[in-house]
Amino acid sequence: MRFTLNGTFRRIDAHPLKRLLDVLREDCALTGTKEGCGEGECGACTVLVDGAPVNSCLVPIAQINGARVTTIEGLRGRHPLQHAFVEHGGAQCGICTPGMILAAVALGKKPTLDQMKVGLAGNLCRCTGYSAIYRSIDAVTSTARRNRGDRKDREARSGSRTKKPRTRAGVTR
Amino acid sequence: MAVIRDVMPVFELYQPASIDDAIKLLDKHGADALVLAGGLDSMDWLKDRLKKPKAVVDLGQIKELKGIKETNGGLEIGAMTPLSEIVRHPVVREKFSLLMEAAELVASPQIRNQGTLGGNVSQDTRCWYYRGGWTCYRAGGNICYADTPTSVNREHAIFDADRCVAVNPSDTAPALVALDASMVIRGPKGERIVPAEDYWIGPGIDITRMNVLAPNEILTAIRIPPTMAGAQFYFEKVRDRQVWDFALVNVASAIVVSGEKIVKARMVVNAVAATPRRLKNVETLIIGKARNEETADMAGKLAVEGAETLRHNAYKVPLMRNLVKRAIRGAGATWTS
């Protein structure tokens, strides 16, 4: 099976109905893509195939022959959404985050709140941190806020700065 | 190579490049073959090892099965066209927005990007006894485990149950029947066209399948005629969760009003029987009447006549009645009951 993975051409020898999710995690050693439910309900395994989000747990590798696949690793940690998720608490336990971010990437430039809700309808967050996720996406996509309000936003949040390290510690613990 | 944890059963995978090759393969393997479209339904069956086909025929490489063509005021949609492409298509949105609304409410964005129209209308029932591997009537046994005094059957049929109470879960199916679509089916003997309302079959006719497709046939396209183009459409899907979930009941209607009176109407409800249920009696009743509360009331009552409930699904009767009423009131009407 041949496909382009995060901009690099790959040739994989695998069972043709092996799930794309397993191929990514096991054959390509890209473990950023997570498995949640394994049946298309939670969206944790979301990746982009030719730019459109799909559940990689339901895609047999045979179906992506010749396609362009983007995983969370393909954003190389530099995508503004990734920074925004860190900045605005969009990631809590983190298992839904790679899928959330990729589904959010597919939303395009300036999604409204409704578009975000519809676009992320296939992604579950068990920490129920949806508001923070919408806030994170909003922070990136609304350029007005990026130029002007973001600083204000940060200043406003600096009051709760003491809280931030505590969450960090909570994660490492 | 790493170990595959979710072991698939052993089978031959075929990826034909043309419809003719696919049919040859299906003709050769018969009932031992499983047809794979978007794979969302099939993958579950394979992963759970409940279906053990000798051959899997993946239609994904057949280009002629994809895409939407305009035809004489209507549309011809390839069976392998993803649902998200249908939602985005300008003509679907302009003239046949009923199908757009239905397709947009299927599952989640991820699933709509991969799931196809042909797959959505031809999918197997979601009855959890059947899908859970019980050797029920539909799976080749004798008993319907969903229809016993202790069964959990909240999502099952209220009409036309015949030794099996499973329902058709599709959202696009009722929309296609309401749009008077027809299904283009290709087999070894050539092409045949089946009206959408005759495409699905109940357990009384054949328990082993949900539609008229023979093991050596495939659904190649869905044709939507201009008959209902630009009519007043109404689609509503009620489900437990507002996303992803299958319908408890859904309704699709296309109504043409001239002056104050309804002159043409097609109304279809799904997830109440093994096939989408076209409410012909309701259509006859409302033609010539105004689109008002009184008509809605009468139609609602008539729609649910003859419903037979199981232990846990009696709620579907008022649900269906109210959905039919709301369909007649139409989009934008104030909700009163």
Short mmCIF file of C-alpha atoms in Angstrom, two decimals:
data_model
loop_
_atom_site.label_atom_id
_atom_site.label_comp_id
_atom_site.label_asym_id
_atom_site.label_seq_id
_atom_site.Cartn_x
_atom_site.Cartn_y
_atom_site.Cartn_z
CA MET A 1 0.00 0.00 0.00
CA ARG A 2 1.36 3.39 -0.95
CA PHE A 3 0.31 6.71 0.49
CA THR A 4 1.70 10.08 1.50
CA LEU A 5 2.03 10.40 5.25
CA ASN A 6 2.60 13.91 6.57
CA GLY A 7 4.25 14.92 3.31
CA THR A 8 6.47 11.83 3.02
CA PHE A 9 5.85 9.00 0.60
CA ARG A 10 5.33 5.68 2.43
CA ARG A 11 5.05 2.11 1.27
CA ILE A 12 3.58 -0.26 3.81
CA ASP A 13 3.20 -4.02 3.67
CA ALA A 14 0.24 -4.88 5.81
CA HIS A 15 -3.03 -6.79 5.80
CA PRO A 16 -5.19 -4.72 3.43
CA LEU A 17 -8.00 -4.46 5.94
CA LYS A 18 -5.71 -3.53 8.81
CA ARG A 19 -7.03 -0.32 10.31
CA LEU A 20 -5.26 2.87 9.31
CA LEU A 21 -5.04 3.57 13.05
CA ASP A 22 -2.97 0.43 13.65
CA VAL A 23 -0.81 1.06 10.61
CA LEU A 24 0.00 4.55 11.89
CA ARG A 25 0.71 3.44 15.44
CA GLU A 26 2.42 0.13 14.79
CA ASP A 27 3.95 0.20 11.32
CA CYS A 28 4.75 3.91 11.19
CA ALA A 29 5.42 4.33 14.94
CA LEU A 30 3.32 7.49 15.07
CA THR A 31 1.51 7.10 18.37
CA GLY A 32 0.00 10.57 18.44
CA THR A 33 -3.19 9.15 16.94
CA LYS A 34 -5.20 7.63 19.79
CA GLU A 35 -7.71 4.84 19.94
CA GLY A 36 -10.82 5.55 21.96
CA CYS A 37 -13.89 3.51 21.17
CA GLY A 38 -12.76 1.76 18.00
CA GLU A 39 -16.19 2.14 16.43
CA GLY A 40 -16.41 5.68 15.17
CA GLU A 41 -18.17 7.31 18.10
CA CYS A 42 -15.42 9.22 19.91
CA GLY A 43 -13.22 10.67 17.17
CA ALA A 44 -9.99 10.29 19.18
CA CYS A 45 -8.43 8.56 16.17
CA THR A 46 -9.31 11.37 13.74
CA VAL A 47 -6.75 11.94 10.99
CA LEU A 48 -7.03 13.90 7.75
CA VAL A 49 -7.29 11.92 4.53
CA ASP A 50 -6.90 14.27 1.58
CA GLY A 51 -7.70 17.09 3.95
CA ALA A 52 -10.97 15.67 5.28
CA PRO A 53 -11.25 14.29 8.82
CA VAL A 54 -12.06 10.58 9.09
CA ASN A 55 -12.01 8.03 11.90
CA SER A 56 -8.83 6.05 11.32
CA CYS A 57 -10.23 3.15 13.35
CA LEU A 58 -12.81 2.54 10.62
CA VAL A 59 -10.59 3.04 7.59
CA PRO A 60 -8.98 -0.11 6.24
CA ILE A 61 -5.55 0.66 4.83
CA ALA A 62 -6.73 -0.67 1.44
CA GLN A 63 -8.96 2.39 1.10
CA ILE A 64 -6.21 4.97 1.43
CA ASN A 65 -4.00 3.71 -1.37
CA GLY A 66 -2.63 6.82 -3.06
CA ALA A 67 -4.18 9.22 -0.56
CA ARG A 68 -2.61 11.99 1.48
CA VAL A 69 -2.77 11.31 5.24
CA THR A 70 -2.07 13.93 7.90
CA THR A 71 -1.70 12.98 11.55
CA ILE A 72 -1.07 15.18 14.56
CA GLU A 73 2.67 14.63 14.04
CA GLY A 74 2.25 16.25 10.62
CA LEU A 75 1.52 19.57 12.33
CA ARG A 76 5.03 19.28 13.81
CA GLY A 77 4.07 20.95 17.08
CA ARG A 78 4.11 24.29 15.36
CA HIS A 79 0.49 24.71 14.35
CA PRO A 80 -1.15 27.76 15.98
CA LEU A 81 -4.00 25.50 17.15
CA GLN A 82 -1.56 23.38 19.11
CA HIS A 83 -0.25 26.46 20.92
CA ALA A 84 -3.76 27.72 21.51
CA PHE A 85 -4.85 24.41 23.05
CA VAL A 86 -1.93 24.68 25.50
CA GLU A 87 -2.50 28.37 26.16
CA HIS A 88 -6.26 28.19 26.72
CA GLY A 89 -6.56 24.84 28.48
CA GLY A 90 -8.04 23.10 25.43
CA ALA A 91 -6.13 19.96 26.38
CA GLN A 92 -6.90 18.35 29.72
CA CYS A 93 -6.15 14.64 29.93
CA GLY A 94 -5.09 14.87 26.30
CA ILE A 95 -6.48 11.73 24.72
CA CYS A 96 -9.06 13.53 22.60
CA THR A 97 -6.67 16.37 21.76
CA PRO A 98 -4.94 15.06 18.60
CA GLY A 99 -8.34 14.22 17.08
CA MET A 100 -9.85 17.50 18.25
CA ILE A 101 -7.03 19.53 16.75
CA LEU A 102 -7.19 17.73 13.40
CA ALA A 103 -10.98 18.11 13.24
CA ALA A 104 -10.45 21.79 14.09
CA VAL A 105 -7.81 22.17 11.35
CA ALA A 106 -10.42 20.94 8.86
CA LEU A 107 -12.83 23.68 9.97
CA GLY A 108 -10.85 26.22 7.97
CA LYS A 109 -10.06 29.78 8.78
CA LYS A 110 -12.79 31.47 10.76
CA PRO A 111 -15.43 29.06 12.00
CA THR A 112 -18.33 30.44 14.00
CA LEU A 113 -19.21 28.81 17.30
CA ASP A 114 -21.99 26.87 15.55
CA GLN A 115 -19.60 25.63 12.88
CA MET A 116 -17.19 24.54 15.59
CA LYS A 117 -19.94 22.65 17.38
CA VAL A 118 -21.05 20.91 14.20
CA GLY A 119 -17.48 20.30 13.00
CA LEU A 120 -16.40 18.81 16.31
CA ALA A 121 -19.63 16.87 16.81
CA GLY A 122 -17.78 13.64 16.10
CA ASN A 123 -15.17 14.21 18.80
CA LEU A 124 -15.88 13.36 22.41
CA CYS A 125 -13.97 14.89 25.34
CA ARG A 126 -14.41 12.77 28.45
CA CYS A 127 -13.05 15.65 30.56
CA THR A 128 -15.99 17.63 29.11
CA GLY A 129 -13.68 20.55 28.40
CA TYR A 130 -15.63 21.68 25.36
CA SER A 131 -15.79 25.38 26.25
CA ALA A 132 -12.03 25.56 26.60
CA ILE A 133 -11.66 23.74 23.28
CA TYR A 134 -13.97 26.20 21.50
CA ARG A 135 -12.06 29.05 23.18
CA SER A 136 -8.75 27.64 21.95
CA ILE A 137 -9.98 27.41 18.37
CA ASP A 138 -11.53 30.84 18.57
CA ALA A 139 -8.26 32.30 19.82
CA VAL A 140 -6.46 31.15 16.69
CA THR A 141 -9.07 31.71 14.08
CA SER A 142 -10.39 35.14 14.95
CA THR A 143 -7.51 37.28 13.77
CA ALA A 144 -8.95 40.36 15.44
CA ARG A 145 -8.53 38.76 18.81
CA ARG A 146 -5.08 37.54 17.97
CA ASN A 147 -3.88 41.03 17.20
CA ARG A 148 -5.63 42.89 19.91
CA GLY A 149 -7.43 40.90 22.51
CA ASP A 150 -5.01 38.08 22.96
CA ARG A 151 -2.72 40.15 25.07
CA LYS A 152 -5.65 41.40 27.08
CA ASP A 153 -6.84 37.84 27.33
CA ARG A 154 -3.49 36.78 28.70
CA GLU A 155 -3.43 39.67 31.13
CA ALA A 156 -6.88 38.77 32.34
CA ARG A 157 -5.76 35.21 32.79
CA SER A 158 -2.60 36.19 34.62
CA GLY A 159 -4.74 36.58 37.72
CA SER A 160 -5.33 32.86 37.60
CA ARG A 161 -1.67 32.19 36.89
CA THR A 162 -1.25 30.49 40.20
CA LYS A 163 -3.72 27.91 39.02
CA LYS A 164 -1.80 26.98 35.92
CA PRO A 165 1.22 25.26 37.48
CA ARG A 166 -1.17 23.34 39.67
CA THR A 167 -2.89 21.81 36.65
CA ARG A 168 0.49 20.94 35.24
CA ALA A 169 1.48 19.21 38.45
CA GLY A 170 -1.83 17.40 38.40
CA VAL A 171 -1.01 15.97 35.02
CA THR A 172 2.43 14.74 35.95
CA ARG A 173 1.19 13.24 39.15
CA MET B 1 6.09 -6.44 11.70
CA ALA B 2 3.97 -5.64 14.64
CA VAL B 3 1.21 -7.99 15.67
CA ILE B 4 -2.26 -7.14 14.44
CA ARG B 5 -4.43 -7.13 17.50
CA ASP B 6 -7.81 -6.84 15.90
CA VAL B 7 -7.46 -9.95 13.82
CA MET B 8 -9.58 -9.97 10.74
CA PRO B 9 -11.00 -13.25 9.53
CA VAL B 10 -9.17 -14.75 6.58
CA PHE B 11 -10.59 -13.81 3.20
CA GLU B 12 -9.55 -12.75 -0.26
CA LEU B 13 -9.70 -9.01 -0.89
CA TYR B 14 -10.63 -7.85 -4.36
CA GLN B 15 -10.41 -4.25 -5.53
CA PRO B 16 -11.99 -4.21 -8.96
CA ALA B 17 -11.50 -1.10 -11.10
CA SER B 18 -14.80 -1.32 -12.97
CA ILE B 19 -18.43 -2.18 -12.24
CA ASP B 20 -18.30 -5.10 -14.67
CA ASP B 21 -15.31 -6.64 -12.90
CA ALA B 22 -17.04 -6.20 -9.55
CA ILE B 23 -20.13 -7.99 -10.82
CA LYS B 24 -18.07 -10.83 -12.26
CA LEU B 25 -16.44 -11.27 -8.88
CA LEU B 26 -19.77 -11.18 -7.05
CA ASP B 27 -21.27 -13.62 -9.52
CA LYS B 28 -18.39 -16.00 -8.88
CA HIS B 29 -18.45 -15.81 -5.10
CA GLY B 30 -22.19 -15.37 -4.58
CA ALA B 31 -23.31 -15.18 -0.98
CA ASP B 32 -19.74 -15.83 0.23
CA ALA B 33 -18.75 -12.31 -0.77
CA LEU B 34 -19.15 -9.11 1.22
CA VAL B 35 -19.36 -5.81 -0.61
CA LEU B 36 -17.39 -3.00 0.96
CA ALA B 37 -18.39 0.59 0.22
CA GLY B 38 -17.35 3.20 2.84
CA GLY B 39 -16.74 0.26 5.18
CA LEU B 40 -18.42 1.79 8.23
CA ASP B 41 -20.99 -0.99 8.50
CA SER B 42 -18.82 -3.80 7.12
CA MET B 43 -15.78 -3.10 9.32
CA ASP B 44 -17.87 -3.66 12.45
CA TRP B 45 -19.10 -7.00 11.18
CA LEU B 46 -15.57 -8.09 10.29
CA LYS B 47 -13.99 -6.84 13.50
CA ASP B 48 -16.57 -8.62 15.60
CA ARG B 49 -15.94 -11.70 13.46
CA LEU B 50 -19.68 -12.13 13.07
CA LYS B 51 -19.55 -12.24 9.31
CA LYS B 52 -16.92 -14.48 7.81
CA PRO B 53 -16.99 -13.87 4.09
CA LYS B 54 -14.64 -15.82 1.83
CA ALA B 55 -14.19 -12.75 -0.34
CA VAL B 56 -14.44 -9.01 0.27
CA VAL B 57 -15.10 -6.85 -2.77
CA ASP B 58 -14.01 -3.25 -2.15
CA LEU B 59 -15.78 -0.85 -4.50
CA GLY B 60 -13.48 2.03 -3.55
CA GLN B 61 -11.40 1.88 -6.73
CA ILE B 62 -14.32 2.13 -9.15
CA LYS B 63 -14.36 5.70 -10.44
CA GLU B 64 -17.69 5.37 -12.29
CA LEU B 65 -19.45 4.87 -8.95
CA LYS B 66 -18.45 8.28 -7.63
CA GLY B 67 -19.73 11.74 -8.36
CA ILE B 68 -22.93 13.69 -8.94
CA LYS B 69 -24.24 14.34 -12.45
CA GLU B 70 -27.03 16.68 -13.48
CA THR B 71 -29.67 15.07 -15.68
CA ASN B 72 -32.68 16.88 -17.18
CA GLY B 73 -33.54 18.86 -14.10
CA GLY B 74 -32.71 15.95 -11.83
CA LEU B 75 -29.59 14.35 -10.45
CA GLU B 76 -27.78 11.06 -10.73
CA ILE B 77 -25.68 10.37 -7.68
CA GLY B 78 -23.06 7.63 -7.83
CA ALA B 79 -23.59 5.08 -5.08
CA MET B 80 -20.04 5.58 -3.77
CA THR B 81 -20.36 9.36 -3.42
CA PRO B 82 -19.49 10.38 0.16
CA LEU B 83 -22.32 11.92 2.17
CA SER B 84 -20.30 15.08 2.81
CA GLU B 85 -19.97 15.66 -0.94
CA ILE B 86 -23.75 15.40 -1.30
CA VAL B 87 -24.25 17.92 1.51
CA ARG B 88 -21.93 20.38 -0.25
CA HIS B 89 -23.32 19.95 -3.77
CA PRO B 90 -24.95 23.19 -5.01
CA VAL B 91 -27.84 21.51 -6.88
CA VAL B 92 -28.65 19.24 -3.95
CA ARG B 93 -28.76 22.31 -1.72
CA GLU B 94 -30.83 24.34 -4.13
CA LYS B 95 -33.42 21.88 -5.42
CA PHE B 96 -33.29 18.79 -3.21
CA SER B 97 -32.38 20.24 0.16
CA LEU B 98 -34.34 17.42 1.81
CA LEU B 99 -31.52 15.04 0.92
CA MET B 100 -28.97 17.55 2.13
CA GLU B 101 -30.69 17.84 5.51
CA ALA B 102 -30.95 14.07 5.85
CA ALA B 103 -27.32 13.46 4.85
CA GLU B 104 -26.12 16.20 7.15
CA LEU B 105 -27.73 14.50 10.15
CA VAL B 106 -26.02 11.15 9.57
CA ALA B 107 -23.55 10.27 12.34
CA SER B 108 -20.54 12.63 12.62
CA PRO B 109 -18.44 14.70 10.16
CA GLN B 110 -15.75 12.01 10.14
CA ILE B 111 -18.26 9.34 9.19
CA ARG B 112 -19.94 11.53 6.57
CA ASN B 113 -16.56 12.07 4.90
CA GLN B 114 -16.10 8.36 4.49
CA GLY B 115 -19.63 6.98 4.39
CA THR B 116 -21.34 6.76 1.02
CA LEU B 117 -24.93 7.30 -0.07
CA GLY B 118 -25.17 3.76 -1.42
CA GLY B 119 -23.84 2.41 1.86
CA ASN B 120 -26.15 4.54 3.95
CA VAL B 121 -29.26 3.28 2.17
CA SER B 122 -28.08 -0.34 1.99
CA GLN B 123 -26.74 -0.71 5.53
CA ASP B 124 -27.81 -3.56 7.73
CA THR B 125 -30.09 -3.07 10.71
CA ARG B 126 -28.63 -1.99 14.05
CA CYS B 127 -30.72 -4.39 16.20
CA TRP B 128 -28.27 -5.16 18.98
CA TYR B 129 -29.34 -8.76 19.42
CA TYR B 130 -28.64 -9.40 15.74
CA ARG B 131 -25.41 -7.41 15.74
CA GLY B 132 -24.37 -8.83 19.08
CA GLY B 133 -23.99 -12.26 17.56
CA TRP B 134 -27.23 -13.83 18.82
CA THR B 135 -28.41 -16.60 16.54
CA CYS B 136 -31.71 -14.85 15.97
CA TYR B 137 -34.19 -15.32 13.15
CA ARG B 138 -32.39 -12.75 10.99
CA ALA B 139 -29.04 -14.42 11.69
CA GLY B 140 -30.31 -17.82 10.60
CA GLY B 141 -31.96 -19.03 13.79
CA ASN B 142 -35.62 -19.24 14.82
CA ILE B 143 -36.26 -16.72 17.57
CA CYS B 144 -36.41 -12.95 17.59
CA TYR B 145 -34.64 -12.15 20.84
CA ALA B 146 -35.83 -8.55 20.65
CA ASP B 147 -39.45 -9.68 20.89
CA THR B 148 -39.67 -11.64 24.13
CA PRO B 149 -41.26 -10.49 27.42
CA THR B 150 -37.85 -9.50 28.82
CA SER B 151 -36.28 -8.02 25.71
CA VAL B 152 -34.81 -4.56 25.58
CA ASN B 153 -36.55 -3.25 22.50
CA ARG B 154 -36.85 0.51 22.83
CA GLU B 155 -35.48 1.08 19.32
CA HIS B 156 -37.44 -1.60 17.52
CA ALA B 157 -40.34 -1.69 15.09
CA ILE B 158 -43.92 -0.57 15.58
CA PHE B 159 -45.07 -1.59 12.09
CA ASP B 160 -44.89 -4.66 9.87
CA ALA B 161 -42.88 -6.87 12.20
CA ASP B 162 -42.88 -10.41 10.93
CA ARG B 163 -40.93 -12.71 13.27
CA CYS B 164 -38.27 -9.96 13.37
CA VAL B 165 -38.71 -6.50 14.89
CA ALA B 166 -35.56 -4.86 13.50
CA VAL B 167 -35.81 -1.43 11.86
CA ASN B 168 -34.10 0.28 8.95
CA PRO B 169 -31.71 2.84 10.46
CA SER B 170 -31.03 5.00 7.39
CA ASP B 171 -31.64 8.76 7.35
CA THR B 172 -31.16 9.28 3.64
CA ALA B 173 -33.54 6.42 2.71
CA PRO B 174 -36.78 8.24 3.68
CA ALA B 175 -35.53 11.41 2.00
CA LEU B 176 -34.93 9.51 -1.25
CA VAL B 177 -38.39 7.93 -1.13
CA ALA B 178 -39.92 11.36 -0.52
CA LEU B 179 -38.00 12.71 -3.52
CA ASP B 180 -39.35 9.84 -5.66
CA ALA B 181 -35.82 8.65 -6.42
CA SER B 182 -35.00 5.43 -8.20
CA MET B 183 -32.18 3.01 -7.64
CA VAL B 184 -29.98 1.85 -10.49
CA ILE B 185 -28.92 -1.75 -9.92
CA ARG B 186 -26.43 -3.64 -12.08
CA GLY B 187 -26.10 -7.40 -12.19
CA PRO B 188 -24.73 -10.04 -14.59
CA LYS B 189 -27.86 -9.70 -16.75
CA GLY B 190 -27.59 -5.94 -17.05
CA GLU B 191 -29.18 -2.96 -15.43
CA ARG B 192 -32.53 -2.65 -13.71
CA ILE B 193 -34.17 0.38 -12.18
CA VAL B 194 -36.13 0.03 -8.97
CA PRO B 195 -38.20 2.86 -7.46
CA ALA B 196 -36.75 3.84 -4.09
CA GLU B 197 -39.88 2.81 -2.24
CA ASP B 198 -39.55 -0.76 -3.53
CA TYR B 199 -35.83 -1.00 -2.84
CA TRP B 200 -36.15 -2.10 0.77
CA ILE B 201 -37.82 -5.32 1.81
CA GLY B 202 -39.23 -6.46 5.12
CA PRO B 203 -38.75 -9.73 7.00
CA GLY B 204 -42.00 -11.08 5.55
CA ILE B 205 -40.42 -11.18 2.10
CA ASP B 206 -36.82 -12.12 2.85
CA ILE B 207 -35.23 -12.23 6.27
CA THR B 208 -31.67 -12.55 4.96
CA ARG B 209 -31.48 -9.11 3.38
CA MET B 210 -32.82 -5.58 3.89
CA ASN B 211 -33.08 -4.64 0.21
CA VAL B 212 -33.72 -6.16 -3.19
CA LEU B 213 -30.04 -6.53 -4.11
CA ALA B 214 -29.22 -10.12 -5.06
CA PRO B 215 -25.77 -11.36 -3.97
CA ASN B 216 -24.43 -10.77 -7.49
CA GLU B 217 -25.83 -7.26 -7.89
CA ILE B 218 -24.61 -3.85 -6.84
CA LEU B 219 -26.35 -0.52 -6.43
CA THR B 220 -24.55 1.74 -8.89
CA ALA B 221 -26.43 5.03 -8.71
CA ILE B 222 -29.42 6.84 -7.29
CA ARG B 223 -31.49 8.96 -9.68
CA ILE B 224 -33.50 11.87 -8.39
CA PRO B 225 -36.12 13.11 -10.84
CA PRO B 226 -37.22 16.76 -10.99
CA THR B 227 -40.70 15.74 -9.71
CA MET B 228 -40.19 17.20 -6.25
CA ALA B 229 -37.49 19.76 -7.04
CA GLY B 230 -37.95 22.92 -5.01
CA ALA B 231 -40.96 21.58 -3.07
CA GLN B 232 -41.44 22.53 0.57
CA PHE B 233 -39.28 20.04 2.43
CA TYR B 234 -39.24 18.97 6.03
CA PHE B 235 -36.78 16.58 7.63
CA GLU B 236 -36.48 15.80 11.29
CA LYS B 237 -34.52 13.13 13.08
CA VAL B 238 -35.05 12.34 16.75
CA ARG B 239 -32.28 10.48 18.55
CA ASP B 240 -30.99 10.00 22.07
CA ARG B 241 -27.81 11.98 21.48
CA GLN B 242 -27.85 15.01 19.24
CA VAL B 243 -24.94 13.73 17.17
CA TRP B 244 -23.67 10.39 15.90
CA ASP B 245 -26.69 8.39 17.04
CA PHE B 246 -29.12 6.54 14.83
CA ALA B 247 -32.69 7.80 14.59
CA LEU B 248 -35.36 6.68 17.03
CA VAL B 249 -37.79 7.96 14.41
CA ASN B 250 -37.17 10.28 11.48
CA VAL B 251 -39.53 11.93 9.03
CA ALA B 252 -38.99 13.25 5.51
CA SER B 253 -41.67 15.09 3.59
CA ALA B 254 -41.95 16.93 0.31
CA ILE B 255 -45.07 19.02 -0.13
CA VAL B 256 -46.09 21.21 -3.05
CA VAL B 257 -48.59 23.94 -2.19
CA SER B 258 -50.56 25.87 -4.76
CA GLY B 259 -52.69 28.73 -3.54
CA GLU B 260 -53.51 27.65 -0.03
CA LYS B 261 -53.92 23.97 -0.85
CA ILE B 262 -51.54 21.04 -0.86
CA VAL B 263 -51.41 19.66 -4.40
CA LYS B 264 -48.64 17.12 -4.15
CA ALA B 265 -47.22 15.35 -1.14
CA ARG B 266 -44.86 12.54 -0.27
CA MET B 267 -44.30 11.67 3.34
CA VAL B 268 -41.99 8.98 4.67
CA VAL B 269 -41.04 7.85 8.16
CA ASN B 270 -38.11 5.58 8.98
CA ALA B 271 -36.84 3.57 11.96
CA VAL B 272 -40.39 2.36 12.68
CA ALA B 273 -40.23 -0.74 10.47
CA ALA B 274 -37.73 -2.83 8.52
CA THR B 275 -38.30 -0.56 5.53
CA PRO B 276 -38.85 3.19 5.23
CA ARG B 277 -42.60 3.63 5.64
CA ARG B 278 -44.28 5.78 3.03
CA LEU B 279 -47.50 7.18 4.47
CA LYS B 280 -49.69 6.95 1.39
CA ASN B 281 -52.91 7.28 3.39
CA VAL B 282 -51.64 10.52 4.91
CA GLU B 283 -50.62 11.82 1.49
CA THR B 284 -54.11 11.13 0.11
CA LEU B 285 -55.70 12.75 3.13
CA ILE B 286 -53.78 16.00 3.00
CA ILE B 287 -54.00 16.64 -0.74
CA GLY B 288 -56.49 19.44 -1.35
CA LYS B 289 -56.28 20.62 2.25
CA ALA B 290 -54.55 23.66 3.68
CA ARG B 291 -51.31 23.29 5.57
CA ASN B 292 -52.79 24.06 8.97
CA GLU B 293 -53.19 22.68 12.46
CA GLU B 294 -56.37 20.79 11.64
CA THR B 295 -54.76 18.93 8.74
CA ALA B 296 -51.68 18.23 10.83
CA ASP B 297 -53.85 16.77 13.61
CA MET B 298 -55.75 14.45 11.31
CA ALA B 299 -52.59 13.37 9.51
CA GLY B 300 -50.81 12.63 12.77
CA LYS B 301 -53.63 10.40 13.98
CA LEU B 302 -53.92 8.57 10.68
CA ALA B 303 -50.16 8.04 10.39
CA VAL B 304 -49.92 5.85 13.49
CA GLU B 305 -53.02 3.78 12.90
CA GLY B 306 -52.26 0.10 13.09
CA ALA B 307 -49.06 0.55 15.09
CA GLU B 308 -48.21 -2.43 17.28
CA THR B 309 -45.89 -1.68 20.13
CA LEU B 310 -43.46 -3.85 22.06
CA ARG B 311 -42.71 -3.62 25.74
CA HIS B 312 -40.38 -0.62 25.59
CA ASN B 313 -41.15 1.20 22.37
CA ALA B 314 -44.67 2.56 22.86
CA TYR B 315 -43.17 6.07 22.96
CA LYS B 316 -42.51 5.77 19.23
CA VAL B 317 -46.25 6.11 18.52
CA PRO B 318 -46.68 9.65 19.90
CA LEU B 319 -43.21 10.49 18.63
CA MET B 320 -44.12 9.49 15.10
CA ARG B 321 -47.52 11.19 15.35
CA ASN B 322 -45.90 14.45 16.41
CA LEU B 323 -43.19 14.26 13.77
CA VAL B 324 -45.85 13.84 11.06
CA LYS B 325 -47.73 16.80 12.51
CA ARG B 326 -44.62 18.91 12.50
CA ALA B 327 -43.83 17.88 8.95
CA ILE B 328 -47.24 19.16 7.88
CA ARG B 329 -46.90 22.39 9.78
CA GLY B 330 -43.59 22.75 8.00
CA ALA B 331 -40.28 24.38 8.79
CA GLY B 332 -40.57 27.64 10.64
CA ALA B 333 -44.03 26.83 12.02
CA THR B 334 -44.45 27.38 15.74
CA TRP B 335 -44.27 24.22 17.71
CA THR B 336 -47.40 23.66 19.74
CA SER B 337 -47.56 20.09 20.93
#
